[in-house]
């Protein structure tokens, strides 16, 4: 559907917004520049949003998004439920709703959280416009400019603009195949403590992390919760992927281990149902929840009533677990296709994670490859990925890594996409090796050590 500004102007001679945009001059920009609030200076665009315009082109194989495959959702279920809502609750579904969300939506959230062994008090839940809004509201509630926030390195690329726009001083803790290095977190907290500083919160995606696909081990989960409790620091647990597990035993959410005193939980229906309905939630202790609700009133009054009605109908119908299982089967096969293709098409110098769930693989290339530059080359081959730097607050680290999504494309597209990326990576590796070989100064022959076998020089054959 065209955006209003994309429609042709009906009044010949009146400049349309599109026309005005095309003729924007430096003077036009200056006219507004003085009006912007200070905070806009530190606002960052989400790398994925920027990429979406390019990757929407049908010829591009996009391994860049974090898109669940909504074509797997039965259209007849959608139609039946929306029809029922229109017939039975039209006026209510088209009306404003309570800021914290409907009790029935919270009951549906309760069911989803119970599937991971959590049982929050419904008064502690607020329904938000996606998990993204929950993150924004939490930061709005807790972070003043210069406050310390700690997150993983790499972290969810969509959290980076949130921390930046509230002007947090963000510290990133490295991860390995068992998730966040909690020992390094502890060392950082000791250091901050010695400066009389305390983080406002620690942000983590513990299960099938976005972007790296790794999962925090049970031991580290316990240690993290212990740290939060003993130092009275909040942890924000963001868990969109916990139920998208393809293998292995489930790990208890931090919220479950803590009981909800120091862990603020963020959930979403985006990856287990639909991101288009924009329904997420936060669970927080009552004093924090009160402020989050005030923040939400100012932001959007309430989350879409219509889509809450849809979610309530859908979760009441009782087939949501079967649908999540079907998603896991589909995504497992796509992950396998991606891992096999990486093995086949990426050079031996590259490494990558092997996620047991979620939507993403994180690949690391030799240090001399900058994946932001590589992306331009990949786009020429009509394939896209998210450059690793997007997952770092300084935008500098992770420049030799990339996030690859396996949920939004089918297995054939994934294989072809990885083949194309592998080809541009291979080109870079080849180029680097050629250049370094040309410039390599041959090592001066070393005098033999006593006991070394000195090869005898072959007598030169006379020609
Ligand atoms: C870790 C994480 N948090 C939050 C979100 C935001 O999701 P939504 O706003 O669609 O619920 C995403 C989306 O990809 C995510 O990966």
CSV table of C-alpha atoms and ligand atoms in Angstrom, one decimal:
chain,number,residue,atom,x,y,z
A,1,UNK,CA,0.0,0.0,0.0
A,2,UNK,CA,1.5,3.4,-0.9
A,3,UNK,CA,2.4,5.8,1.9
A,4,UNK,CA,0.3,9.0,1.7
A,5,UNK,CA,3.5,10.9,0.8
A,6,UNK,CA,4.2,8.5,-2.1
A,7,UNK,CA,0.9,9.2,-3.9
A,8,UNK,CA,1.1,11.7,-6.8
A,9,UNK,CA,0.1,15.2,-5.9
A,10,UNK,CA,-3.5,15.9,-7.0
A,11,UNK,CA,-2.8,19.6,-7.4
A,12,UNK,CA,-0.5,20.3,-10.2
A,13,UNK,CA,1.8,23.1,-9.2
A,14,UNK,CA,1.7,22.4,-5.5
A,15,UNK,CA,5.0,20.8,-4.3
A,16,UNK,CA,4.4,17.4,-2.9
A,17,UNK,CA,6.4,16.3,0.2
A,18,UNK,CA,8.3,13.9,-2.1
A,19,UNK,CA,9.1,16.8,-4.5
A,20,UNK,CA,10.2,19.0,-1.6
A,21,UNK,CA,12.5,16.2,-0.3
A,22,UNK,CA,14.2,15.9,-3.7
A,23,UNK,CA,14.9,19.7,-3.7
A,24,UNK,CA,16.1,20.0,-0.1
A,25,UNK,CA,18.9,22.4,0.1
A,26,UNK,CA,21.6,22.9,2.7
A,27,UNK,CA,19.7,26.1,3.8
A,28,UNK,CA,16.5,24.0,4.4
A,29,UNK,CA,18.5,21.7,6.6
A,30,UNK,CA,20.0,24.7,8.5
A,31,UNK,CA,16.5,26.1,9.1
A,32,UNK,CA,15.6,23.1,11.3
A,33,UNK,CA,19.0,22.3,12.7
A,34,UNK,CA,18.8,24.9,15.5
A,35,UNK,CA,15.5,23.5,16.7
A,36,UNK,CA,16.6,20.0,17.6
A,37,UNK,CA,16.9,18.9,21.2
A,38,UNK,CA,20.4,18.0,22.5
A,39,UNK,CA,19.4,14.4,22.8
A,40,UNK,CA,18.9,14.1,19.0
A,41,UNK,CA,22.6,14.4,18.7
A,42,UNK,CA,23.2,11.0,20.3
A,43,UNK,CA,20.2,9.3,18.6
A,44,UNK,CA,21.3,6.4,16.4
A,45,UNK,CA,19.5,4.7,13.6
A,46,UNK,CA,18.9,1.0,13.9
A,47,UNK,CA,21.1,-0.7,11.4
A,48,UNK,CA,18.3,-3.1,10.5
A,49,UNK,CA,15.8,-0.3,9.8
A,50,UNK,CA,18.3,1.3,7.4
A,51,UNK,CA,18.8,-2.0,5.6
A,52,UNK,CA,15.1,-2.8,5.3
A,53,UNK,CA,14.6,-0.3,2.5
A,54,UNK,CA,17.3,-2.1,0.4
A,55,UNK,CA,16.4,-5.7,1.4
A,56,UNK,CA,12.7,-5.1,0.5
A,57,UNK,CA,13.7,-5.3,-3.2
A,58,UNK,CA,12.5,-8.7,-4.4
A,59,UNK,CA,15.8,-9.7,-6.1
A,60,UNK,CA,17.7,-9.4,-2.8
A,61,UNK,CA,18.1,-12.4,-0.5
A,62,UNK,CA,18.0,-10.9,2.9
A,63,UNK,CA,19.7,-12.7,5.7
A,64,UNK,CA,19.7,-9.3,7.5
A,65,UNK,CA,16.3,-9.0,9.1
A,66,UNK,CA,15.0,-10.7,12.2
A,67,UNK,CA,11.8,-11.6,10.5
A,68,UNK,CA,9.8,-14.6,11.6
A,69,UNK,CA,8.1,-16.4,8.7
A,70,UNK,CA,4.6,-15.1,9.0
A,71,UNK,CA,3.6,-17.0,5.8
A,72,UNK,CA,3.4,-20.1,8.1
A,73,UNK,CA,0.5,-18.6,10.1
A,74,UNK,CA,-2.8,-20.1,8.7
A,75,UNK,CA,-4.7,-17.2,7.0
A,76,UNK,CA,-8.0,-19.0,7.8
A,77,UNK,CA,-7.3,-18.7,11.5
A,78,UNK,CA,-6.5,-15.0,11.2
A,79,UNK,CA,-9.7,-14.5,9.1
A,80,UNK,CA,-11.9,-16.5,11.5
A,81,UNK,CA,-10.7,-14.6,14.6
A,82,UNK,CA,-10.9,-11.2,13.1
A,83,UNK,CA,-14.4,-11.9,11.8
A,84,UNK,CA,-15.4,-13.1,15.2
A,85,UNK,CA,-14.0,-9.9,16.8
A,86,UNK,CA,-15.9,-7.8,14.2
A,87,UNK,CA,-19.1,-9.6,14.8
A,88,UNK,CA,-19.0,-9.8,18.6
A,89,UNK,CA,-16.9,-7.0,19.9
A,90,UNK,CA,-16.6,-4.4,17.2
A,91,UNK,CA,-17.1,-1.3,19.3
A,92,UNK,CA,-14.8,-2.4,22.1
A,93,UNK,CA,-12.1,-3.6,19.8
A,94,UNK,CA,-12.1,-0.2,18.0
A,95,UNK,CA,-12.0,1.7,21.3
A,96,UNK,CA,-9.1,2.9,23.5
A,97,UNK,CA,-8.1,0.5,26.2
A,98,UNK,CA,-6.3,0.7,29.6
A,99,UNK,CA,-2.7,1.8,29.6
A,100,UNK,CA,-1.5,-1.4,31.2
A,101,UNK,CA,-3.4,-3.6,28.8
A,102,UNK,CA,-6.5,-5.8,29.2
A,103,UNK,CA,-6.8,-8.4,31.9
A,104,UNK,CA,-7.5,-11.0,29.2
A,105,UNK,CA,-4.2,-10.1,27.3
A,106,UNK,CA,-2.3,-10.4,30.6
A,107,UNK,CA,-3.9,-13.9,31.1
A,108,UNK,CA,-2.6,-14.9,27.6
A,109,UNK,CA,0.8,-13.5,28.6
A,110,UNK,CA,0.6,-15.6,31.8
A,111,UNK,CA,0.0,-18.7,29.6
A,112,UNK,CA,3.0,-18.0,27.5
A,113,UNK,CA,5.3,-17.4,30.5
A,114,UNK,CA,4.0,-20.5,32.2
A,115,UNK,CA,5.3,-22.5,29.3
A,116,UNK,CA,8.8,-21.5,30.6
A,117,UNK,CA,7.9,-22.1,34.2
A,118,UNK,CA,7.2,-18.5,35.2
A,119,UNK,CA,4.1,-17.3,37.1
A,120,UNK,CA,4.1,-13.5,37.4
A,121,UNK,CA,1.4,-11.6,39.3
A,122,UNK,CA,-0.8,-10.0,36.6
A,123,UNK,CA,-0.6,-6.7,38.4
A,124,UNK,CA,3.2,-6.7,37.6
A,125,UNK,CA,2.5,-7.0,33.9
A,126,UNK,CA,2.2,-4.2,31.4
A,127,UNK,CA,1.2,-4.8,27.7
A,128,UNK,CA,3.5,-2.8,25.4
A,129,UNK,CA,3.7,-2.0,21.7
A,130,UNK,CA,6.3,-4.7,21.1
A,131,UNK,CA,9.2,-5.7,23.3
A,132,UNK,CA,11.0,-2.7,21.7
A,133,UNK,CA,8.7,-0.3,23.5
A,134,UNK,CA,9.2,-2.2,26.8
A,135,UNK,CA,13.0,-1.6,26.4
A,136,UNK,CA,12.4,2.1,25.6
A,137,UNK,CA,10.0,2.5,28.6
A,138,UNK,CA,12.4,0.8,31.0
A,139,UNK,CA,15.3,3.0,29.9
A,140,UNK,CA,13.0,6.1,30.1
A,141,UNK,CA,12.1,5.1,33.6
A,142,UNK,CA,15.6,4.3,34.9
A,143,UNK,CA,18.3,6.1,32.9
A,144,UNK,CA,19.5,9.7,33.3
A,145,UNK,CA,22.2,11.0,31.0
A,146,UNK,CA,25.5,9.5,32.0
A,147,UNK,CA,24.0,6.6,33.9
A,148,UNK,CA,25.8,3.3,33.5
A,149,UNK,CA,24.0,0.5,31.6
A,150,UNK,CA,25.7,-2.8,31.1
A,151,UNK,CA,24.9,-5.2,28.2
A,152,UNK,CA,26.5,-8.0,26.2
A,153,UNK,CA,29.1,-7.6,23.5
A,154,UNK,CA,27.6,-8.0,20.9
A,155,UNK,CA,24.1,-6.9,22.0
A,156,UNK,CA,20.7,-6.8,20.4
A,157,UNK,CA,21.2,-4.1,17.6
A,158,UNK,CA,17.8,-2.6,18.4
A,159,UNK,CA,18.8,-1.9,22.0
A,160,UNK,CA,21.7,0.3,20.9
A,161,UNK,CA,19.5,3.2,19.7
A,162,UNK,CA,17.5,2.9,23.0
A,163,UNK,CA,20.6,3.2,25.2
A,164,UNK,CA,22.0,6.0,23.0
A,165,UNK,CA,18.8,8.1,23.0
A,166,UNK,CA,18.6,8.1,26.8
A,167,UNK,CA,22.3,9.1,26.8
A,168,UNK,CA,23.5,6.1,28.9
A,169,UNK,CA,27.1,5.3,29.4
A,170,UNK,CA,27.0,1.8,28.1
A,171,UNK,CA,29.6,-0.9,28.9
A,172,UNK,CA,29.6,-4.1,27.0
A,173,UNK,CA,30.7,-7.5,28.4
A,174,UNK,CA,32.1,-10.1,26.0
A,175,UNK,CA,30.2,-13.3,25.4
A,176,UNK,CA,31.4,-16.8,24.5
A,177,UNK,CA,29.5,-19.9,23.6
A,178,UNK,CA,28.0,-19.9,27.1
A,179,UNK,CA,26.7,-16.4,26.9
A,180,UNK,CA,27.8,-13.3,28.8
A,181,UNK,CA,31.1,-13.7,30.7
A,182,UNK,CA,29.7,-13.1,34.1
A,183,UNK,CA,33.2,-13.2,35.6
A,184,UNK,CA,34.0,-10.1,33.5
A,185,UNK,CA,30.7,-8.5,34.5
A,186,UNK,CA,31.7,-9.0,38.1
A,187,UNK,CA,35.1,-7.4,37.5
A,188,UNK,CA,33.5,-4.4,35.8
A,189,UNK,CA,31.1,-4.0,38.7
A,190,UNK,CA,34.0,-4.1,41.1
A,191,UNK,CA,35.7,-1.4,39.1
A,192,UNK,CA,32.6,0.8,39.0
A,193,UNK,CA,32.1,0.2,42.7
A,194,UNK,CA,35.6,1.5,43.5
A,195,UNK,CA,34.6,4.7,41.6
A,196,UNK,CA,31.4,4.9,43.6
A,197,UNK,CA,29.3,4.1,40.6
A,198,UNK,CA,26.5,1.5,40.2
A,199,UNK,CA,24.9,0.4,37.0
A,200,UNK,CA,21.2,1.3,36.5
A,201,UNK,CA,20.7,-2.2,35.0
A,202,UNK,CA,22.3,-5.1,33.2
A,203,UNK,CA,20.6,-5.9,29.9
A,204,UNK,CA,20.8,-9.5,28.7
A,205,UNK,CA,19.2,-11.7,26.1
A,206,UNK,CA,20.0,-15.0,27.8
A,207,UNK,CA,18.4,-17.5,25.4
A,208,UNK,CA,19.4,-17.9,21.7
A,209,UNK,CA,20.7,-14.4,21.8
A,210,UNK,CA,20.2,-11.8,19.2
A,211,UNK,CA,22.6,-11.4,17.5
A,212,UNK,CA,25.0,-14.3,18.4
A,213,UNK,CA,22.5,-17.2,18.9
A,214,UNK,CA,24.3,-18.3,22.1
A,215,UNK,CA,22.6,-19.2,25.4
A,216,UNK,CA,23.7,-18.3,28.9
A,217,UNK,CA,24.6,-21.5,30.9
A,218,UNK,CA,22.7,-22.4,34.0
A,219,UNK,CA,25.8,-21.8,36.2
A,220,UNK,CA,26.1,-18.3,34.8
A,221,UNK,CA,22.4,-17.6,35.1
A,222,UNK,CA,22.6,-18.5,38.8
A,223,UNK,CA,25.7,-16.3,39.3
A,224,UNK,CA,24.1,-13.4,37.5
A,225,UNK,CA,21.0,-13.5,39.6
A,226,UNK,CA,23.1,-13.9,42.8
A,227,UNK,CA,25.1,-10.8,41.7
A,228,UNK,CA,22.0,-8.8,41.1
A,229,UNK,CA,20.6,-9.7,44.5
A,230,UNK,CA,23.8,-9.2,46.5
A,231,UNK,CA,24.6,-5.9,44.8
A,232,UNK,CA,21.0,-4.8,44.5
A,233,UNK,CA,21.2,-4.1,40.8
A,234,UNK,CA,18.4,-4.7,38.3
A,235,UNK,CA,18.7,-7.1,35.4
A,236,UNK,CA,16.6,-6.6,32.3
A,237,UNK,CA,16.0,-10.0,30.8
A,238,UNK,CA,14.8,-9.8,27.2
A,239,UNK,CA,13.5,-13.2,26.1
A,240,UNK,CA,11.8,-13.2,22.7
A,241,UNK,CA,13.4,-16.6,21.7
A,242,UNK,CA,13.2,-18.9,24.8
A,243,UNK,CA,10.4,-20.9,23.3
A,244,UNK,CA,12.0,-21.2,19.9
A,245,UNK,CA,14.3,-24.1,21.0
A,246,UNK,CA,15.3,-26.7,18.4
A,247,UNK,CA,17.2,-29.0,20.7
A,248,UNK,CA,18.7,-29.4,24.2
A,249,UNK,CA,17.1,-28.8,27.6
A,250,UNK,CA,15.4,-25.5,28.4
A,251,UNK,CA,17.3,-23.2,30.7
A,252,UNK,CA,15.3,-21.5,33.5
A,253,UNK,CA,14.7,-17.8,32.7
A,254,UNK,CA,16.5,-15.3,35.1
A,255,UNK,CA,13.1,-14.1,36.2
A,256,UNK,CA,12.2,-17.6,37.4
A,257,UNK,CA,15.5,-18.0,39.3
A,258,UNK,CA,15.1,-14.5,40.9
A,259,UNK,CA,11.4,-14.5,41.5
A,260,UNK,CA,11.0,-11.1,40.1
A,261,UNK,CA,12.7,-8.9,42.8
A,262,UNK,CA,15.7,-7.8,40.8
A,263,UNK,CA,14.8,-9.1,37.3
A,264,UNK,CA,12.6,-7.0,35.0
A,265,UNK,CA,11.3,-9.4,32.3
A,266,UNK,CA,10.6,-8.4,28.7
A,267,UNK,CA,8.6,-10.6,26.4
A,268,UNK,CA,6.9,-10.4,23.0
A,269,UNK,CA,4.5,-12.2,20.7
A,270,UNK,CA,6.5,-11.1,17.7
A,271,UNK,CA,8.5,-14.3,17.2
A,272,UNK,CA,5.9,-16.9,18.3
A,273,UNK,CA,2.9,-15.3,16.6
A,274,UNK,CA,3.4,-12.0,14.7
A,275,UNK,CA,5.5,-8.9,14.8
A,276,UNK,CA,2.8,-7.0,12.9
A,277,UNK,CA,0.4,-7.1,15.9
A,278,UNK,CA,3.1,-5.2,17.9
A,279,UNK,CA,2.3,-6.8,21.2
A,280,UNK,CA,5.0,-7.2,23.8
A,281,UNK,CA,5.1,-6.9,27.6
A,282,UNK,CA,7.2,-6.1,30.6
A,283,UNK,CA,7.0,-7.6,34.1
A,284,UNK,CA,8.5,-5.4,36.9
A,285,UNK,CA,8.3,-5.0,40.6
A,286,UNK,CA,5.3,-2.7,41.5
A,287,UNK,CA,7.2,0.6,42.2
A,288,UNK,CA,9.0,0.3,38.9
A,289,UNK,CA,5.8,-0.7,37.1
A,290,UNK,CA,4.1,2.4,38.3
A,291,UNK,CA,6.7,4.6,36.6
A,292,UNK,CA,6.7,2.5,33.4
A,293,UNK,CA,2.9,2.9,33.2
A,294,UNK,CA,3.3,6.7,33.6
A,295,UNK,CA,5.9,6.7,30.8
A,296,UNK,CA,3.6,4.7,28.6
A,297,UNK,CA,0.7,7.1,29.1
A,298,UNK,CA,2.9,9.9,27.7
A,299,UNK,CA,4.1,7.7,24.8
A,300,UNK,CA,1.0,6.1,23.3
A,301,UNK,CA,-1.8,6.0,26.0
A,302,UNK,CA,-2.3,2.3,25.3
A,303,UNK,CA,-1.3,-0.6,23.1
A,304,UNK,CA,-3.5,-1.4,20.1
A,305,UNK,CA,-6.9,-2.7,21.4
A,306,UNK,CA,-7.6,-4.4,18.2
A,307,UNK,CA,-4.5,-6.6,18.2
A,308,UNK,CA,-5.0,-7.4,21.9
A,309,UNK,CA,-8.4,-8.7,21.0
A,310,UNK,CA,-6.8,-10.8,18.3
A,311,UNK,CA,-4.2,-12.2,20.7
A,312,UNK,CA,-6.7,-13.0,23.3
A,313,UNK,CA,-8.8,-15.0,20.8
A,314,UNK,CA,-5.8,-16.8,19.5
A,315,UNK,CA,-4.3,-17.9,22.8
A,316,UNK,CA,-7.8,-18.9,24.1
A,317,UNK,CA,-8.2,-21.2,21.1
A,318,UNK,CA,-5.4,-23.4,22.5
A,319,UNK,CA,-3.4,-24.2,19.4
A,320,UNK,CA,-0.5,-21.8,20.0
A,321,UNK,CA,1.9,-24.4,21.4
A,322,UNK,CA,1.4,-26.6,18.3
A,323,UNK,CA,2.1,-23.5,16.1
A,324,UNK,CA,5.3,-22.7,18.0
A,325,UNK,CA,6.4,-26.4,17.6
A,326,UNK,CA,5.8,-26.1,13.9
A,327,UNK,CA,7.9,-22.9,13.7
A,328,UNK,CA,10.7,-24.8,15.6
A,329,UNK,CA,10.6,-27.6,13.0
A,330,UNK,CA,10.8,-25.1,10.1
A,331,UNK,CA,13.6,-23.0,11.6
A,332,UNK,CA,15.6,-26.0,12.7
A,333,UNK,CA,15.7,-27.2,9.1
A,334,UNK,CA,16.7,-23.6,7.9
A,335,UNK,CA,19.4,-23.4,10.6
A,336,UNK,CA,20.8,-26.7,9.4
A,337,UNK,CA,20.8,-25.4,5.8
A,338,UNK,CA,22.7,-22.3,6.9
A,339,UNK,CA,25.3,-24.3,8.9
A,340,UNK,CA,25.9,-26.7,6.0
A,341,UNK,CA,26.2,-23.8,3.5
A,342,UNK,CA,28.6,-22.0,5.8
A,343,UNK,CA,30.7,-25.1,6.0
A,344,UNK,CA,30.7,-25.4,2.2
A,345,UNK,CA,31.1,-21.8,1.1
A,346,UNK,CA,33.0,-19.8,3.9
A,347,UNK,CA,36.7,-19.9,3.9
A,348,UNK,CA,38.5,-21.9,6.7
A,349,UNK,CA,39.6,-18.7,8.4
A,350,UNK,CA,35.9,-18.0,9.3
A,351,UNK,CA,34.1,-19.2,12.5
A,352,UNK,CA,30.4,-19.1,13.4
A,353,UNK,CA,28.1,-20.0,16.2
A,354,UNK,CA,25.8,-23.1,16.2
A,355,UNK,CA,22.6,-21.9,17.9
A,356,UNK,CA,20.2,-24.4,19.4
A,357,UNK,CA,17.3,-22.1,18.8
A,358,UNK,CA,16.2,-18.6,17.9
A,359,UNK,CA,16.8,-16.9,14.6
A,360,UNK,CA,20.5,-16.0,14.2
A,361,UNK,CA,24.0,-17.3,13.5
A,362,UNK,CA,26.9,-15.0,14.2
A,363,UNK,CA,29.9,-15.4,11.9
A,364,UNK,CA,33.4,-14.0,12.6
A,365,UNK,CA,35.8,-13.4,9.7
A,366,UNK,CA,39.5,-12.6,9.7
A,367,UNK,CA,40.3,-9.3,11.3
A,368,UNK,CA,41.3,-7.6,8.1
A,369,UNK,CA,37.8,-7.8,6.7
A,370,UNK,CA,35.4,-5.0,7.5
A,371,UNK,CA,31.9,-6.3,7.2
A,372,UNK,CA,30.4,-2.9,6.6
A,373,UNK,CA,32.5,-2.6,3.5
A,374,UNK,CA,31.8,-6.2,2.6
A,375,UNK,CA,28.0,-5.5,2.8
A,376,UNK,CA,28.3,-3.0,-0.1
A,377,UNK,CA,29.9,-5.7,-2.2
A,378,UNK,CA,27.3,-8.3,-1.0
A,379,UNK,CA,24.5,-6.0,-2.0
A,380,UNK,CA,25.9,-5.8,-5.5
A,381,UNK,CA,25.4,-9.6,-5.5
A,382,UNK,CA,21.8,-9.1,-4.1
A,383,UNK,CA,22.4,-10.5,-0.7
A,384,UNK,CA,22.3,-8.8,2.7
A,385,UNK,CA,23.4,-9.4,6.3
A,386,UNK,CA,23.8,-7.2,9.3
A,387,UNK,CA,27.4,-6.0,9.8
A,388,UNK,CA,28.6,-6.8,13.3
A,389,UNK,CA,29.4,-3.2,14.3
A,390,UNK,CA,25.6,-2.6,14.6
A,391,UNK,CA,25.7,-4.7,17.8
A,392,UNK,CA,28.2,-2.5,19.5
A,393,UNK,CA,27.4,0.8,21.1
A,394,UNK,CA,30.6,2.4,19.8
A,395,UNK,CA,29.9,1.2,16.3
A,396,UNK,CA,33.6,0.3,16.1
A,397,UNK,CA,34.0,-3.2,17.5
A,398,UNK,CA,32.8,-6.3,15.8
A,399,UNK,CA,33.7,-4.9,12.4
A,400,UNK,CA,34.9,-8.4,11.2
A,401,UNK,CA,31.6,-10.1,12.2
A,402,UNK,CA,28.1,-10.4,10.8
A,403,UNK,CA,24.7,-11.5,11.9
A,404,UNK,CA,22.9,-14.0,9.6
A,405,UNK,CA,19.2,-14.7,9.9
A,406,UNK,CA,17.8,-18.1,9.0
A,407,UNK,CA,14.1,-17.7,9.8
A,408,UNK,CA,13.0,-15.2,7.1
A,409,UNK,CA,14.2,-17.1,4.0
A,410,UNK,CA,13.6,-20.7,2.8
A,411,UNK,CA,16.4,-23.3,2.7
A,412,UNK,CA,17.2,-22.8,-1.0
A,413,UNK,CA,17.5,-19.0,-0.6
A,414,UNK,CA,19.6,-19.5,2.5
A,415,UNK,CA,22.0,-21.8,0.6
A,416,UNK,CA,22.2,-19.3,-2.3
A,417,UNK,CA,22.6,-16.3,0.0
A,418,UNK,CA,25.4,-17.9,1.9
A,419,UNK,CA,27.1,-19.0,-1.4
A,420,UNK,CA,27.0,-15.4,-2.6
A,421,UNK,CA,28.4,-14.0,0.7
A,422,UNK,CA,31.0,-16.8,0.8
A,423,UNK,CA,32.1,-15.7,-2.7
A,424,UNK,CA,32.6,-12.0,-1.6
A,425,UNK,CA,34.4,-13.1,1.6
A,426,UNK,CA,36.6,-15.5,-0.5
A,427,UNK,CA,37.5,-12.7,-2.8
A,428,UNK,CA,38.6,-10.5,0.1
A,429,UNK,CA,40.6,-13.3,1.7
A,430,UNK,CA,42.3,-14.0,-1.7
A,431,UNK,CA,43.1,-10.3,-2.2
A,432,UNK,CA,44.6,-10.0,1.2
A,433,UNK,CA,46.7,-13.0,0.8
A,434,UNK,CA,48.0,-11.9,-2.6
A,435,UNK,CA,48.9,-8.4,-1.2
A,436,UNK,CA,50.5,-9.7,1.9
A,437,UNK,CA,52.4,-12.4,-0.1
A,438,UNK,CA,53.7,-9.7,-2.5
A,439,UNK,CA,54.9,-7.5,0.4
A,440,UNK,CA,56.3,-10.3,2.5
A,441,UNK,CA,60.0,-9.8,3.0
A,442,UNK,CA,61.7,-13.2,2.8
A,443,UNK,CA,63.2,-14.1,6.2
A,444,UNK,CA,67.0,-14.0,6.3
A,445,UNK,CA,68.5,-17.4,6.5
A,446,UNK,CA,69.4,-18.3,10.0
A,447,UNK,CA,72.8,-19.8,10.8
A,448,UNK,CA,72.4,-23.4,11.7
A,449,UNK,CA,72.2,-24.4,15.4
A,450,UNK,CA,74.6,-27.1,16.5
A,451,UNK,CA,72.8,-30.4,15.9
A,452,UNK,CA,70.5,-29.0,13.1
A,453,UNK,CA,70.4,-31.1,10.0
A,454,UNK,CA,71.7,-28.9,7.2
A,455,UNK,CA,70.3,-29.9,3.8
A,456,UNK,CA,73.0,-30.4,1.4
A,457,UNK,CA,72.8,-28.1,-1.6
A,458,UNK,CA,72.1,-30.1,-4.8
A,459,UNK,CA,74.8,-29.8,-7.3
A,460,UNK,CA,73.7,-27.5,-10.1
A,461,UNK,CA,73.1,-29.5,-13.2
A,462,UNK,CA,75.0,-28.2,-16.1
A,463,UNK,CA,72.9,-27.5,-19.1
B,1,LIG,C1,16.3,-9.3,21.7
B,1,LIG,C2,15.1,-8.6,21.1
B,1,LIG,N1,14.5,-7.7,21.9
B,1,LIG,C3,13.4,-7.0,21.4
B,1,LIG,C4,13.0,-7.2,20.1
B,1,LIG,C5,11.8,-6.3,19.7
B,1,LIG,O1,10.8,-7.1,19.3
B,1,LIG,P1,9.3,-6.6,19.1
B,1,LIG,O2,9.3,-5.1,19.4
B,1,LIG,O3,8.9,-6.9,17.8
B,1,LIG,O4,8.5,-7.3,20.2
B,1,LIG,C6,13.7,-8.0,19.2
B,1,LIG,C7,13.3,-8.1,17.9
B,1,LIG,O5,14.0,-8.7,17.0
B,1,LIG,C8,14.8,-8.8,19.8
B,1,LIG,O6,15.5,-9.6,19.0
